[in-house]
Every structure is written in C-alpha cells, then in structure tokens.
CSV table of C-alpha atoms in Angstrom, one decimal:
chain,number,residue,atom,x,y,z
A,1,UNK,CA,0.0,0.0,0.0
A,2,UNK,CA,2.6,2.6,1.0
A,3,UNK,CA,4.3,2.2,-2.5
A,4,UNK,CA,1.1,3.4,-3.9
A,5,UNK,CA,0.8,6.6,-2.0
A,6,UNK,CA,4.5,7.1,-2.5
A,7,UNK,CA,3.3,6.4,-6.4
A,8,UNK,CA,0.7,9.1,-6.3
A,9,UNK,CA,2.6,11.4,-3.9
A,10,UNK,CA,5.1,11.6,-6.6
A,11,UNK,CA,3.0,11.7,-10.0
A,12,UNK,CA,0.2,13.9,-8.6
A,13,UNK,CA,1.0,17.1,-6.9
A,14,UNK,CA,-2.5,17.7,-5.2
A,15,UNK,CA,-5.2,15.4,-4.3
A,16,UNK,CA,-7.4,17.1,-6.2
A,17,UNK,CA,-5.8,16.4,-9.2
A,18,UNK,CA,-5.9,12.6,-8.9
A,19,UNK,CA,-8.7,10.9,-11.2
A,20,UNK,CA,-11.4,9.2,-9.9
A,21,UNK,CA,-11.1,6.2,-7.9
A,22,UNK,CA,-12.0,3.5,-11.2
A,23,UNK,CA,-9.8,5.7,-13.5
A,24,UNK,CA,-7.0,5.8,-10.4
A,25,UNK,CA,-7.3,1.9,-10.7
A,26,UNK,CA,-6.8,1.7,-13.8
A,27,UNK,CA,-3.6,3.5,-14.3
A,28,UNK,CA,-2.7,2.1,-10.8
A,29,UNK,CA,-2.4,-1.4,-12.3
A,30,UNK,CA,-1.3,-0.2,-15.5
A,31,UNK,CA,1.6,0.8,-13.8
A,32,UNK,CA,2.0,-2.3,-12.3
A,33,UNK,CA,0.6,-2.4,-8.8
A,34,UNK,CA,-1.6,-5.3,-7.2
A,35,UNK,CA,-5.6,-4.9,-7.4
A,36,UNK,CA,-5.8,-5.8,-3.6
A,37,UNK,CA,-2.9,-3.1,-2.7
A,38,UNK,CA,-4.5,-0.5,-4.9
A,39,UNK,CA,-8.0,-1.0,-3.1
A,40,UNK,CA,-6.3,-0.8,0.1
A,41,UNK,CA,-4.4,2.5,-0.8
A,42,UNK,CA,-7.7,4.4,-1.9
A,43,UNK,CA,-9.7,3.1,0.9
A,44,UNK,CA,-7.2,4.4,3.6
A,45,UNK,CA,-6.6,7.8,1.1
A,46,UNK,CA,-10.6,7.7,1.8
A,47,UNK,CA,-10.4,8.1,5.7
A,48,UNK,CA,-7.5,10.5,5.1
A,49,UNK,CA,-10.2,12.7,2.9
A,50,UNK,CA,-12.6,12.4,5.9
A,51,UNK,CA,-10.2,13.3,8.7
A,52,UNK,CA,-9.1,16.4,6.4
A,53,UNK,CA,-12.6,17.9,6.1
A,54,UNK,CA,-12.7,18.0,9.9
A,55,UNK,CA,-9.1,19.6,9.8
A,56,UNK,CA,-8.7,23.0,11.9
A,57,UNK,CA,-5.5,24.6,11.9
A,58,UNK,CA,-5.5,25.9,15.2
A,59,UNK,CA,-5.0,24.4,18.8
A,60,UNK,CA,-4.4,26.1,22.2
A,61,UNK,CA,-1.0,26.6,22.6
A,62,UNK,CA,-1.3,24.9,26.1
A,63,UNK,CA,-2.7,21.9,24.5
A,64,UNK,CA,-1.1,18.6,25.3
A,65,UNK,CA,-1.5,15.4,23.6
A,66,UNK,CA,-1.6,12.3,26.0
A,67,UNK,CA,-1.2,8.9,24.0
A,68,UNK,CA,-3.1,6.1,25.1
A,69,UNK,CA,-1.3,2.5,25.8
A,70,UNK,CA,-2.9,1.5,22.7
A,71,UNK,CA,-1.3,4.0,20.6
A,72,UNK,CA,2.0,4.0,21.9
A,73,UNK,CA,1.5,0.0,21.4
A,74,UNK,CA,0.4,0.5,17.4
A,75,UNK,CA,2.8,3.2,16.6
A,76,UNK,CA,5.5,2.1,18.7
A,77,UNK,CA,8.3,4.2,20.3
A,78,UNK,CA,10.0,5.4,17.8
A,79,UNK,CA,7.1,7.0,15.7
A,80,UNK,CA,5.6,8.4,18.7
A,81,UNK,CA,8.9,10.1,18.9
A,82,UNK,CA,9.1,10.9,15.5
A,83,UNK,CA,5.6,12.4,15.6
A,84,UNK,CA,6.7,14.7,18.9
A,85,UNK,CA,10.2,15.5,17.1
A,86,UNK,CA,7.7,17.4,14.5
A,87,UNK,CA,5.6,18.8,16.8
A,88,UNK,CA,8.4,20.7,19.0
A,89,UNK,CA,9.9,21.9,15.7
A,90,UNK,CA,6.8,23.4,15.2
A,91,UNK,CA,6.0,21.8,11.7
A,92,UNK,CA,3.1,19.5,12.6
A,93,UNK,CA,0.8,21.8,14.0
A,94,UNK,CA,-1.7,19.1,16.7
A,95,UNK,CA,-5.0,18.8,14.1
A,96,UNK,CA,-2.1,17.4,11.7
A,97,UNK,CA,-0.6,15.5,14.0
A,98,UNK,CA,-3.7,14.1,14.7
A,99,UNK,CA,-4.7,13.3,11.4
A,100,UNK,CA,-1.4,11.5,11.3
A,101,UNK,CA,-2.2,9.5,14.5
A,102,UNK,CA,-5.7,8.5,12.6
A,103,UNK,CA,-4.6,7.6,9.7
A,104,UNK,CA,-1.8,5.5,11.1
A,105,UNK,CA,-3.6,3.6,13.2
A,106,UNK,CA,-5.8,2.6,10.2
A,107,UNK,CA,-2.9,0.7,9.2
A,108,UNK,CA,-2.7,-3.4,10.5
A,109,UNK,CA,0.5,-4.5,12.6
A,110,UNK,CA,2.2,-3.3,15.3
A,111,UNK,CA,4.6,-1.6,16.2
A,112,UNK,CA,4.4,0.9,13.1
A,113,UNK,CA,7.6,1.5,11.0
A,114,UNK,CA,9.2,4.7,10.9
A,115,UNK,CA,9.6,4.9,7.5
A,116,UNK,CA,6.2,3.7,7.0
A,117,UNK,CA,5.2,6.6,9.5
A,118,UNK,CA,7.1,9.2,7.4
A,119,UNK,CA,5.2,8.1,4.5
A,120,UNK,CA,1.9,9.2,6.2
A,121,UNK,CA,3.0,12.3,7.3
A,122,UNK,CA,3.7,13.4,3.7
A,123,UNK,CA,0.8,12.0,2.9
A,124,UNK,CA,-0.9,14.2,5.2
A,125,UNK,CA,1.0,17.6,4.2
A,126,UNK,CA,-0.2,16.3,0.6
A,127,UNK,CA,-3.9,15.6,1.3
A,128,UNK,CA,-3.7,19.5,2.9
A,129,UNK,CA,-2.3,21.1,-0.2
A,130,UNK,CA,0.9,22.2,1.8
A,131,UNK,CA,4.3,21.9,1.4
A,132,UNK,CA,6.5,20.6,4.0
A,133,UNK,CA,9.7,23.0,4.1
A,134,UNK,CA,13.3,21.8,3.3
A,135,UNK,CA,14.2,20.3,6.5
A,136,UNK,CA,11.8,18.2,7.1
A,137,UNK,CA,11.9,16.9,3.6
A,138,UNK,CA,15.0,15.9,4.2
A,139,UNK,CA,13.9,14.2,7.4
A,140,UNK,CA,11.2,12.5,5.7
A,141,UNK,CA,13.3,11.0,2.7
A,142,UNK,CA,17.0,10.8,3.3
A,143,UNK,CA,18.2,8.1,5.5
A,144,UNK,CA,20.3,9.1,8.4
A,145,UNK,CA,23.4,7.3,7.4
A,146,UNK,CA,22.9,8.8,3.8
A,147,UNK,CA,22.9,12.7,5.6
A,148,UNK,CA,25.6,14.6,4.4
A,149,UNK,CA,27.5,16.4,7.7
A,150,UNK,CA,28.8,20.0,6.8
C-alpha cells in the first residue's frame, strides 16, 4: 500500500488532481501495482479525505497530547517520537498531528515503522495542499546514514 501513495505522492501534486477512484485503478495497475494493494491505498486515502474535512488549523498553545497505551502500542516508540520531534519543531501543528495518528492507526500491525510513519505524514502535508519546508523533507526521505554532515 505505502508504495502506492509514495506512487501518487510523486506523480500527482494535489489530491485534487488525482482521477477518480476506477480511473486511479486503472492506471494504478497499469503501472503495475496489485488490485488488492490499490483497493487498500484508496480506501485508507478515503479516511485520510474524511479526517481532512474536519481539519482545523488551530490548537491552544497549552494543548497537550496524551497517548493512550494503545497508541503507543500501534505506533510504537520510535514513531511516537518521531511524531513529537515534528511537533516541538513546530511543523506538525496538533489537528495534523492528529490526522497522522488517525490515519496510522488505520494501518494493521504493530509496532508501526518509521519509514512507513514518514510516509503518512507526507501523505498528510499532501492531502492539505501544503508543502513541507526543506528540513523536514529531508527528514522524511534521506536516510540518516545517507545525511551529508557539513
């Protein structure tokens, strides 16, 4: 599934300029994708178009976000870690960050990988019609062994 989002990530710069789901299919398996990780792809992209039509850019600045012991059990340590990394840098404002909690947590198996995290939180700055700046780009593509230190 996360090789199709990647996919239309990369080949369609808004959501809104993806065809419809039976034309999506069609050029999904075209490309070469599986029918059954194509269907799972545009049903999660689904939730992700619910959870953004509820999306409100602001929060208290006093808000704190308190994972339950299911959460931290589904996303694991390392992507709750990830997820709070964003926050404090101030680039995953806390409606995002909970539309990255939702939508991950729509995904089977646990704990959640980071890279497979990542991909969702693109996902989300995509499904928002924003732009992640540089930095976190970099955080969410290059590997860490790949970084290049000045």
């Amino acid at each position: 599934m996360f090789d199709v989002l990647v996919y239309l990530y990369e080949t369609y710069w808004r959501p809104d300029a993806c065809p419809d789901h039976a034309q999506l299919t069609r050029k999904l398996t075209a490309v070469g994708f599986e029918n059954d990780e194509i269907q799972e792809a545009l049903s999660w992209l689904d939730g992700l178009a619910a959870a953004g039509e509820s999306y409100q850019g602001e929060q208290s600045e006093s808000a704190m976000r308190v994972y339950s012991p299911a959460e931290i059990e589904h996303l694991g340590e390392a992507s709750v870690g990830f997820v709070s990394f964003l926050e404090s840098a101030g680039v995953l404002p806390g409606p995002m960050r909970e539309m990255v909690i939702d939508r991950a947590m729509a995904i089977s198996g646990a704990p959640m990988d980071l890279e497979d995290l990542k991909i969702i939180v693109l996902m989300v700055f995509w499904s928002l019609g924003e732009e992640p700046d540089a930095l976190i780009l970099d955080e969410l593509f290059v590997a860490p062994e790949d970084r290049l230190i000045h």
